[in-house]
Amino acid sequence: MANILKLGSLYLDDRPVEIGGNYSPDQIIMLGETIPGKEASWVVVNGMLIANRCMLVNISWDDLAEQGLVFGKEITVQGFGFKIRLLKVGNKDRVPNEWDAALDAVGESDALWHWSGRYFWGQESVSGFESSRAFRGHSLARFFTWDSPSLRRPKIGFRPILKPLHTNPSDLRPGKDVMAIGRDGYVIGRLVDKTQYDLILRPKAGVAAGVPSFAANMQDGTLAVDRSGILLALP
């Protein structure tokens, strides 16, 4: 079963907007702090967070490149650092890539990925058609095609990923804030201690998502987080 994590909100020209709307040329795109009711949803898979649908449509590859969103730029959400970028989808059909690897890991269900009726841009130019850019989806989860990077259409959109900047377990030290992501939510807290089996956190109010089965409240107000239930831990 895939983990859906709600984290951050989409902003256009510094205003939070609904996920899945139309892009107007020259609007400034940003992913920022979470606004209730406008949360972005992500599938946690293969050490990254992949948007579970197109966050914007009617947007070109060139529009995204102008804002550093194709190959990536660093952002901060909930106090943690990520690189936001496009998926690697392959420079031709049936070559190894991040999108197909994610589908292999968690399945192709449209209920999970919302690919039906929507293409999304990938990073790559296309082998033999270097002036074009690849996109995926719409009729099948693994459908592969390409077009001009300047193309804007209501059915072609922006499906970003978030790649955590820091995931080294040795960086999880007492006194530091930690985001622990599991299959049914996430918690953020100040790390008090860690054992072979658990992380002991002093939780921050209002920053837990879902009903995290991998965590348990302790009598002293701390949270014991089962390390075996964590998909990602961000220092």
PDB file of C-alpha atoms in Angstrom:
ATOM      1  CA  MET A   1       0.000   0.000   0.000  1.00  0.00           C
ATOM      2  CA  ALA A   2       1.361   3.418  -0.965  1.00  0.00           C
ATOM      3  CA  ASN A   3       1.801   6.207   1.516  1.00  0.00           C
ATOM      4  CA  ILE A   4       0.062   9.506   0.731  1.00  0.00           C
ATOM      5  CA  LEU A   5       1.551  12.445   2.578  1.00  0.00           C
ATOM      6  CA  LYS A   6       0.000  15.906   2.679  1.00  0.00           C
ATOM      7  CA  LEU A   7       2.758  18.496   2.903  1.00  0.00           C
ATOM      8  CA  GLY A   8       3.081  22.081   1.703  1.00  0.00           C
ATOM      9  CA  SER A   9       0.840  24.145  -0.547  1.00  0.00           C
ATOM     10  CA  LEU A  10       1.165  25.545  -4.057  1.00  0.00           C
ATOM     11  CA  TYR A  11       1.555  29.312  -4.429  1.00  0.00           C
ATOM     12  CA  LEU A  12       1.248  31.433  -7.572  1.00  0.00           C
ATOM     13  CA  ASP A  13       2.556  34.993  -7.217  1.00  0.00           C
ATOM     14  CA  ASP A  14       2.747  34.425  -3.435  1.00  0.00           C
ATOM     15  CA  ARG A  15      -0.931  33.444  -3.163  1.00  0.00           C
ATOM     16  CA  PRO A  16      -1.961  29.896  -2.162  1.00  0.00           C
ATOM     17  CA  VAL A  17      -4.042  28.193  -4.864  1.00  0.00           C
ATOM     18  CA  GLU A  18      -5.948  24.957  -5.375  1.00  0.00           C
ATOM     19  CA  ILE A  19      -4.002  22.004  -6.714  1.00  0.00           C
ATOM     20  CA  GLY A  20      -4.646  21.210 -10.390  1.00  0.00           C
ATOM     21  CA  GLY A  21      -5.516  24.657 -11.721  1.00  0.00           C
ATOM     22  CA  ASN A  22      -4.416  26.422 -14.887  1.00  0.00           C
ATOM     23  CA  TYR A  23      -1.138  28.270 -15.165  1.00  0.00           C
ATOM     24  CA  SER A  24      -1.009  31.767 -16.632  1.00  0.00           C
ATOM     25  CA  PRO A  25       2.278  32.754 -18.317  1.00  0.00           C
ATOM     26  CA  ASP A  26       4.773  34.588 -16.094  1.00  0.00           C
ATOM     27  CA  GLN A  27       3.163  33.590 -12.808  1.00  0.00           C
ATOM     28  CA  ILE A  28       5.756  32.778 -10.142  1.00  0.00           C
ATOM     29  CA  ILE A  29       5.431  29.179  -8.912  1.00  0.00           C
ATOM     30  CA  MET A  30       6.366  28.262  -5.359  1.00  0.00           C
ATOM     31  CA  LEU A  31       5.779  25.412  -2.958  1.00  0.00           C
ATOM     32  CA  GLY A  32       5.549  26.782   0.549  1.00  0.00           C
ATOM     33  CA  GLU A  33       4.088  26.302   3.985  1.00  0.00           C
ATOM     34  CA  THR A  34       0.963  24.189   4.328  1.00  0.00           C
ATOM     35  CA  ILE A  35      -2.413  25.940   4.092  1.00  0.00           C
ATOM     36  CA  PRO A  36      -5.325  23.832   5.435  1.00  0.00           C
ATOM     37  CA  GLY A  37      -7.627  22.849   2.590  1.00  0.00           C
ATOM     38  CA  LYS A  38      -4.945  23.525  -0.040  1.00  0.00           C
ATOM     39  CA  GLU A  39      -2.429  20.834   0.902  1.00  0.00           C
ATOM     40  CA  ALA A  40      -0.298  19.167  -1.761  1.00  0.00           C
ATOM     41  CA  SER A  41      -0.415  15.356  -1.731  1.00  0.00           C
ATOM     42  CA  TRP A  42       2.660  13.194  -2.318  1.00  0.00           C
ATOM     43  CA  VAL A  43       3.393   9.507  -2.756  1.00  0.00           C
ATOM     44  CA  VAL A  44       6.404   8.505  -0.656  1.00  0.00           C
ATOM     45  CA  VAL A  45       8.388   6.017  -2.745  1.00  0.00           C
ATOM     46  CA  ASN A  46      12.036   5.212  -3.470  1.00  0.00           C
ATOM     47  CA  GLY A  47      13.357   7.876  -1.104  1.00  0.00           C
ATOM     48  CA  MET A  48      11.417  10.744  -2.659  1.00  0.00           C
ATOM     49  CA  LEU A  49       8.015  12.418  -2.560  1.00  0.00           C
ATOM     50  CA  ILE A  50       6.210  12.396  -5.920  1.00  0.00           C
ATOM     51  CA  ALA A  51       3.123  14.558  -6.452  1.00  0.00           C
ATOM     52  CA  ASN A  52       0.122  12.253  -6.797  1.00  0.00           C
ATOM     53  CA  ARG A  53      -1.347  14.413  -9.594  1.00  0.00           C
ATOM     54  CA  CYS A  54      -0.490  17.367 -11.807  1.00  0.00           C
ATOM     55  CA  MET A  55      -0.254  20.428  -9.580  1.00  0.00           C
ATOM     56  CA  LEU A  56      -0.697  22.805 -12.532  1.00  0.00           C
ATOM     57  CA  VAL A  57      -1.867  22.330 -16.130  1.00  0.00           C
ATOM     58  CA  ASN A  58      -1.586  24.399 -19.305  1.00  0.00           C
ATOM     59  CA  ILE A  59       2.082  24.889 -18.566  1.00  0.00           C
ATOM     60  CA  SER A  60       5.083  24.329 -20.841  1.00  0.00           C
ATOM     61  CA  TRP A  61       8.432  22.709 -20.144  1.00  0.00           C
ATOM     62  CA  ASP A  62       9.998  26.079 -20.959  1.00  0.00           C
ATOM     63  CA  ASP A  63       7.829  27.784 -18.308  1.00  0.00           C
ATOM     64  CA  LEU A  64       9.133  25.325 -15.722  1.00  0.00           C
ATOM     65  CA  ALA A  65      12.738  25.639 -16.891  1.00  0.00           C
ATOM     66  CA  GLU A  66      12.640  29.430 -16.538  1.00  0.00           C
ATOM     67  CA  GLN A  67      11.834  28.990 -12.848  1.00  0.00           C
ATOM     68  CA  GLY A  68      14.411  26.304 -12.153  1.00  0.00           C
ATOM     69  CA  LEU A  69      11.792  23.596 -11.723  1.00  0.00           C
ATOM     70  CA  VAL A  70      13.022  21.134 -14.360  1.00  0.00           C
ATOM     71  CA  PHE A  71      16.387  20.105 -12.920  1.00  0.00           C
ATOM     72  CA  GLY A  72      15.719  21.416  -9.466  1.00  0.00           C
ATOM     73  CA  LYS A  73      16.022  24.171  -6.927  1.00  0.00           C
ATOM     74  CA  GLU A  74      16.225  24.038  -3.160  1.00  0.00           C
ATOM     75  CA  ILE A  75      13.216  24.978  -1.062  1.00  0.00           C
ATOM     76  CA  THR A  76      12.177  24.779   2.581  1.00  0.00           C
ATOM     77  CA  VAL A  77       8.838  23.311   3.699  1.00  0.00           C
ATOM     78  CA  GLN A  78       7.908  22.956   7.378  1.00  0.00           C
ATOM     79  CA  GLY A  79      11.501  23.888   8.191  1.00  0.00           C
ATOM     80  CA  PHE A  80      13.055  21.028   6.183  1.00  0.00           C
ATOM     81  CA  GLY A  81      15.104  21.261   3.024  1.00  0.00           C
ATOM     82  CA  PHE A  82      14.095  19.656  -0.284  1.00  0.00           C
ATOM     83  CA  LYS A  83      14.990  19.919  -3.934  1.00  0.00           C
ATOM     84  CA  ILE A  84      11.886  20.337  -6.102  1.00  0.00           C
ATOM     85  CA  ARG A  85      12.208  19.169  -9.707  1.00  0.00           C
ATOM     86  CA  LEU A  86      10.635  17.138 -12.510  1.00  0.00           C
ATOM     87  CA  LEU A  87      10.774  13.376 -12.617  1.00  0.00           C
ATOM     88  CA  LYS A  88      13.230  11.600 -14.842  1.00  0.00           C
ATOM     89  CA  VAL A  89      10.925   9.762 -17.263  1.00  0.00           C
ATOM     90  CA  GLY A  90      13.408   8.394 -19.829  1.00  0.00           C
ATOM     91  CA  ASN A  91      14.752   9.728 -23.106  1.00  0.00           C
ATOM     92  CA  LYS A  92      12.895   6.998 -24.970  1.00  0.00           C
ATOM     93  CA  ASP A  93      10.272   4.375 -24.215  1.00  0.00           C
ATOM     94  CA  ARG A  94      11.129   1.423 -21.965  1.00  0.00           C
ATOM     95  CA  VAL A  95      14.433   2.648 -20.548  1.00  0.00           C
ATOM     96  CA  PRO A  96      14.987   2.709 -16.754  1.00  0.00           C
ATOM     97  CA  ASN A  97      13.668   5.913 -15.153  1.00  0.00           C
ATOM     98  CA  GLU A  98      12.204   7.282 -11.921  1.00  0.00           C
ATOM     99  CA  TRP A  99       8.566   7.219 -13.036  1.00  0.00           C
ATOM    100  CA  ASP A 100       8.515   3.569 -14.072  1.00  0.00           C
ATOM    101  CA  ALA A 101      10.477   2.625 -10.945  1.00  0.00           C
ATOM    102  CA  ALA A 102       7.798   4.309  -8.811  1.00  0.00           C
ATOM    103  CA  LEU A 103       5.046   2.439 -10.681  1.00  0.00           C
ATOM    104  CA  ASP A 104       6.945  -0.820 -10.186  1.00  0.00           C
ATOM    105  CA  ALA A 105       7.117  -0.115  -6.449  1.00  0.00           C
ATOM    106  CA  VAL A 106       3.540   0.936  -5.662  1.00  0.00           C
ATOM    107  CA  GLY A 107       1.440   0.106  -8.732  1.00  0.00           C
ATOM    108  CA  GLU A 108      -0.192   2.022 -11.576  1.00  0.00           C
ATOM    109  CA  SER A 109      -3.627   2.766 -10.097  1.00  0.00           C
ATOM    110  CA  ASP A 110      -5.219   5.947 -11.412  1.00  0.00           C
ATOM    111  CA  ALA A 111      -6.863   6.334  -7.998  1.00  0.00           C
ATOM    112  CA  LEU A 112      -3.352   6.767  -6.596  1.00  0.00           C
ATOM    113  CA  TRP A 113      -1.599   8.689  -9.381  1.00  0.00           C
ATOM    114  CA  HIS A 114      -4.435  10.488 -11.246  1.00  0.00           C
ATOM    115  CA  TRP A 115      -2.700  10.045 -14.604  1.00  0.00           C
ATOM    116  CA  SER A 116      -5.847   9.503 -16.695  1.00  0.00           C
ATOM    117  CA  GLY A 117      -6.519  12.423 -19.023  1.00  0.00           C
ATOM    118  CA  ARG A 118      -3.345  14.248 -17.982  1.00  0.00           C
ATOM    119  CA  TYR A 119       0.169  14.131 -19.340  1.00  0.00           C
ATOM    120  CA  PHE A 120       3.035  15.444 -17.242  1.00  0.00           C
ATOM    121  CA  TRP A 121       6.423  16.766 -18.290  1.00  0.00           C
ATOM    122  CA  GLY A 122       9.646  14.916 -17.557  1.00  0.00           C
ATOM    123  CA  GLN A 123      13.195  16.253 -17.484  1.00  0.00           C
ATOM    124  CA  GLU A 124      14.562  14.654 -20.618  1.00  0.00           C
ATOM    125  CA  SER A 125      14.966  15.533 -24.226  1.00  0.00           C
ATOM    126  CA  VAL A 126      14.054  12.608 -26.490  1.00  0.00           C
ATOM    127  CA  SER A 127      16.586  10.364 -28.200  1.00  0.00           C
ATOM    128  CA  GLY A 128      16.590  11.258 -31.895  1.00  0.00           C
ATOM    129  CA  PHE A 129      14.413  14.327 -31.250  1.00  0.00           C
ATOM    130  CA  GLU A 130      16.684  16.391 -29.008  1.00  0.00           C
ATOM    131  CA  SER A 131      14.696  19.610 -29.461  1.00  0.00           C
ATOM    132  CA  SER A 132      11.601  17.886 -27.993  1.00  0.00           C
ATOM    133  CA  ARG A 133      10.794  16.973 -24.392  1.00  0.00           C
ATOM    134  CA  ALA A 134       9.266  13.783 -23.009  1.00  0.00           C
ATOM    135  CA  PHE A 135       5.984  13.516 -21.180  1.00  0.00           C
ATOM    136  CA  ARG A 136       4.042  10.589 -19.728  1.00  0.00           C
ATOM    137  CA  GLY A 137       0.537   9.490 -18.778  1.00  0.00           C
ATOM    138  CA  HIS A 138      -2.921  10.426 -20.129  1.00  0.00           C
ATOM    139  CA  SER A 139      -4.097   7.152 -21.709  1.00  0.00           C
ATOM    140  CA  LEU A 140      -1.918   4.732 -19.740  1.00  0.00           C
ATOM    141  CA  ALA A 141       0.279   5.219 -16.694  1.00  0.00           C
ATOM    142  CA  ARG A 142       3.380   4.236 -18.682  1.00  0.00           C
ATOM    143  CA  PHE A 143       2.483   5.930 -21.963  1.00  0.00           C
ATOM    144  CA  PHE A 144       5.484   7.781 -23.437  1.00  0.00           C
ATOM    145  CA  THR A 145       5.419  10.599 -25.975  1.00  0.00           C
ATOM    146  CA  TRP A 146       7.012  13.974 -26.671  1.00  0.00           C
ATOM    147  CA  ASP A 147       6.494  17.439 -28.131  1.00  0.00           C
ATOM    148  CA  SER A 148       7.965  20.923 -28.246  1.00  0.00           C
ATOM    149  CA  PRO A 149       9.114  22.295 -24.860  1.00  0.00           C
ATOM    150  CA  SER A 150       7.094  25.461 -25.576  1.00  0.00           C
ATOM    151  CA  LEU A 151       3.790  23.532 -25.821  1.00  0.00           C
ATOM    152  CA  ARG A 152       1.011  24.613 -23.475  1.00  0.00           C
ATOM    153  CA  ARG A 153      -2.180  22.544 -23.327  1.00  0.00           C
ATOM    154  CA  PRO A 154      -4.845  22.034 -20.629  1.00  0.00           C
ATOM    155  CA  LYS A 155      -4.042  18.314 -20.642  1.00  0.00           C
ATOM    156  CA  ILE A 156      -0.271  18.709 -20.027  1.00  0.00           C
ATOM    157  CA  GLY A 157       0.891  19.543 -16.547  1.00  0.00           C
ATOM    158  CA  PHE A 158       3.474  19.885 -13.802  1.00  0.00           C
ATOM    159  CA  ARG A 159       3.980  16.869 -11.515  1.00  0.00           C
ATOM    160  CA  PRO A 160       6.989  17.681  -9.315  1.00  0.00           C
ATOM    161  CA  ILE A 161       8.961  15.583  -6.895  1.00  0.00           C
ATOM    162  CA  LEU A 162      10.516  16.570  -3.599  1.00  0.00           C
ATOM    163  CA  LYS A 163      13.912  15.043  -2.918  1.00  0.00           C
ATOM    164  CA  PRO A 164      15.019  15.482   0.718  1.00  0.00           C
ATOM    165  CA  LEU A 165      18.351  17.263   0.938  1.00  0.00           C
ATOM    166  CA  HIS A 166      19.504  15.565   4.136  1.00  0.00           C
ATOM    167  CA  THR A 167      18.672  11.960   5.036  1.00  0.00           C
ATOM    168  CA  ASN A 168      21.859  10.668   6.621  1.00  0.00           C
ATOM    169  CA  PRO A 169      20.842   8.764   9.809  1.00  0.00           C
ATOM    170  CA  SER A 170      24.042   9.938  11.508  1.00  0.00           C
ATOM    171  CA  ASP A 171      22.652  13.487  11.321  1.00  0.00           C
ATOM    172  CA  LEU A 172      19.801  12.530  13.678  1.00  0.00           C
ATOM    173  CA  ARG A 173      21.192  14.006  16.867  1.00  0.00           C
ATOM    174  CA  PRO A 174      19.487  14.977  20.115  1.00  0.00           C
ATOM    175  CA  GLY A 175      18.405  18.608  20.135  1.00  0.00           C
ATOM    176  CA  LYS A 176      17.693  18.724  16.379  1.00  0.00           C
ATOM    177  CA  ASP A 177      14.276  18.846  14.739  1.00  0.00           C
ATOM    178  CA  VAL A 178      13.352  15.647  12.885  1.00  0.00           C
ATOM    179  CA  MET A 179      10.559  14.831  10.411  1.00  0.00           C
ATOM    180  CA  ALA A 180       9.683  11.124  10.512  1.00  0.00           C
ATOM    181  CA  ILE A 181       7.540   9.973   7.574  1.00  0.00           C
ATOM    182  CA  GLY A 182       5.667   6.673   7.761  1.00  0.00           C
ATOM    183  CA  ARG A 183       2.962   4.934   5.757  1.00  0.00           C
ATOM    184  CA  ASP A 184       0.061   6.790   7.352  1.00  0.00           C
ATOM    185  CA  GLY A 185       1.417  10.223   8.172  1.00  0.00           C
ATOM    186  CA  TYR A 186       4.360  12.134   9.551  1.00  0.00           C
ATOM    187  CA  VAL A 187       5.457  13.711  12.812  1.00  0.00           C
ATOM    188  CA  ILE A 188       7.864  16.531  13.519  1.00  0.00           C
ATOM    189  CA  GLY A 189       9.599  16.962  16.821  1.00  0.00           C
ATOM    190  CA  ARG A 190      12.786  17.771  18.668  1.00  0.00           C
ATOM    191  CA  LEU A 191      14.896  14.613  19.002  1.00  0.00           C
ATOM    192  CA  VAL A 192      15.373  13.747  22.672  1.00  0.00           C
ATOM    193  CA  ASP A 193      17.039  10.364  22.300  1.00  0.00           C
ATOM    194  CA  LYS A 194      17.404   7.452  19.897  1.00  0.00           C
ATOM    195  CA  THR A 195      17.761   3.740  20.466  1.00  0.00           C
ATOM    196  CA  GLN A 196      18.232   0.766  18.190  1.00  0.00           C
ATOM    197  CA  TYR A 197      14.449   0.563  17.830  1.00  0.00           C
ATOM    198  CA  ASP A 198      12.944   4.004  18.482  1.00  0.00           C
ATOM    199  CA  LEU A 199      13.343   7.734  18.070  1.00  0.00           C
ATOM    200  CA  ILE A 200      12.150   9.694  21.100  1.00  0.00           C
ATOM    201  CA  LEU A 201      10.729  13.051  20.012  1.00  0.00           C
ATOM    202  CA  ARG A 202       9.292  16.052  21.791  1.00  0.00           C
ATOM    203  CA  PRO A 203       6.457  16.674  19.288  1.00  0.00           C
ATOM    204  CA  LYS A 204       5.546  20.066  17.888  1.00  0.00           C
ATOM    205  CA  ALA A 205       1.859  20.941  18.069  1.00  0.00           C
ATOM    206  CA  GLY A 206      -0.051  20.999  14.820  1.00  0.00           C
ATOM    207  CA  VAL A 207       2.553  19.372  12.617  1.00  0.00           C
ATOM    208  CA  ALA A 208       1.497  15.714  12.684  1.00  0.00           C
ATOM    209  CA  ALA A 209      -0.384  14.348   9.688  1.00  0.00           C
ATOM    210  CA  GLY A 210      -2.608  11.302   9.457  1.00  0.00           C
ATOM    211  CA  VAL A 211      -2.805   8.826  12.332  1.00  0.00           C
ATOM    212  CA  PRO A 212       0.800   7.676  12.573  1.00  0.00           C
ATOM    213  CA  SER A 213       0.680   4.029  13.639  1.00  0.00           C
ATOM    214  CA  PHE A 214       4.470   4.020  13.899  1.00  0.00           C
ATOM    215  CA  ALA A 215       4.390   6.436  16.868  1.00  0.00           C
ATOM    216  CA  ALA A 216       3.098   6.184  20.435  1.00  0.00           C
ATOM    217  CA  ASN A 217       2.505   8.833  23.076  1.00  0.00           C
ATOM    218  CA  MET A 218       4.530   8.429  26.270  1.00  0.00           C
ATOM    219  CA  GLN A 219       3.486   9.488  29.764  1.00  0.00           C
ATOM    220  CA  ASP A 220       6.103  12.237  29.883  1.00  0.00           C
ATOM    221  CA  GLY A 221       4.676  13.902  26.740  1.00  0.00           C
ATOM    222  CA  THR A 222       7.281  12.565  24.354  1.00  0.00           C
ATOM    223  CA  LEU A 223       6.599  10.447  21.291  1.00  0.00           C
ATOM    224  CA  ALA A 224       8.229   7.058  20.704  1.00  0.00           C
ATOM    225  CA  VAL A 225       8.641   6.545  16.959  1.00  0.00           C
ATOM    226  CA  ASP A 226       9.206   2.983  15.774  1.00  0.00           C
ATOM    227  CA  ARG A 227      12.212   3.135  13.463  1.00  0.00           C
ATOM    228  CA  SER A 228      11.024   0.081  11.505  1.00  0.00           C
ATOM    229  CA  GLY A 229       7.882   2.000  10.495  1.00  0.00           C
ATOM    230  CA  ILE A 230       9.719   5.032   9.108  1.00  0.00           C
ATOM    231  CA  LEU A 231      10.039   5.423   5.344  1.00  0.00           C
ATOM    232  CA  LEU A 232      12.069   8.642   5.556  1.00  0.00           C
ATOM    233  CA  ALA A 233      13.620  10.511   8.471  1.00  0.00           C
ATOM    234  CA  LEU A 234      14.710  14.080   7.729  1.00  0.00           C
ATOM    235  CA  PRO A 235      17.134  15.859  10.042  1.00  0.00           C
TER     236      PRO A 235
END
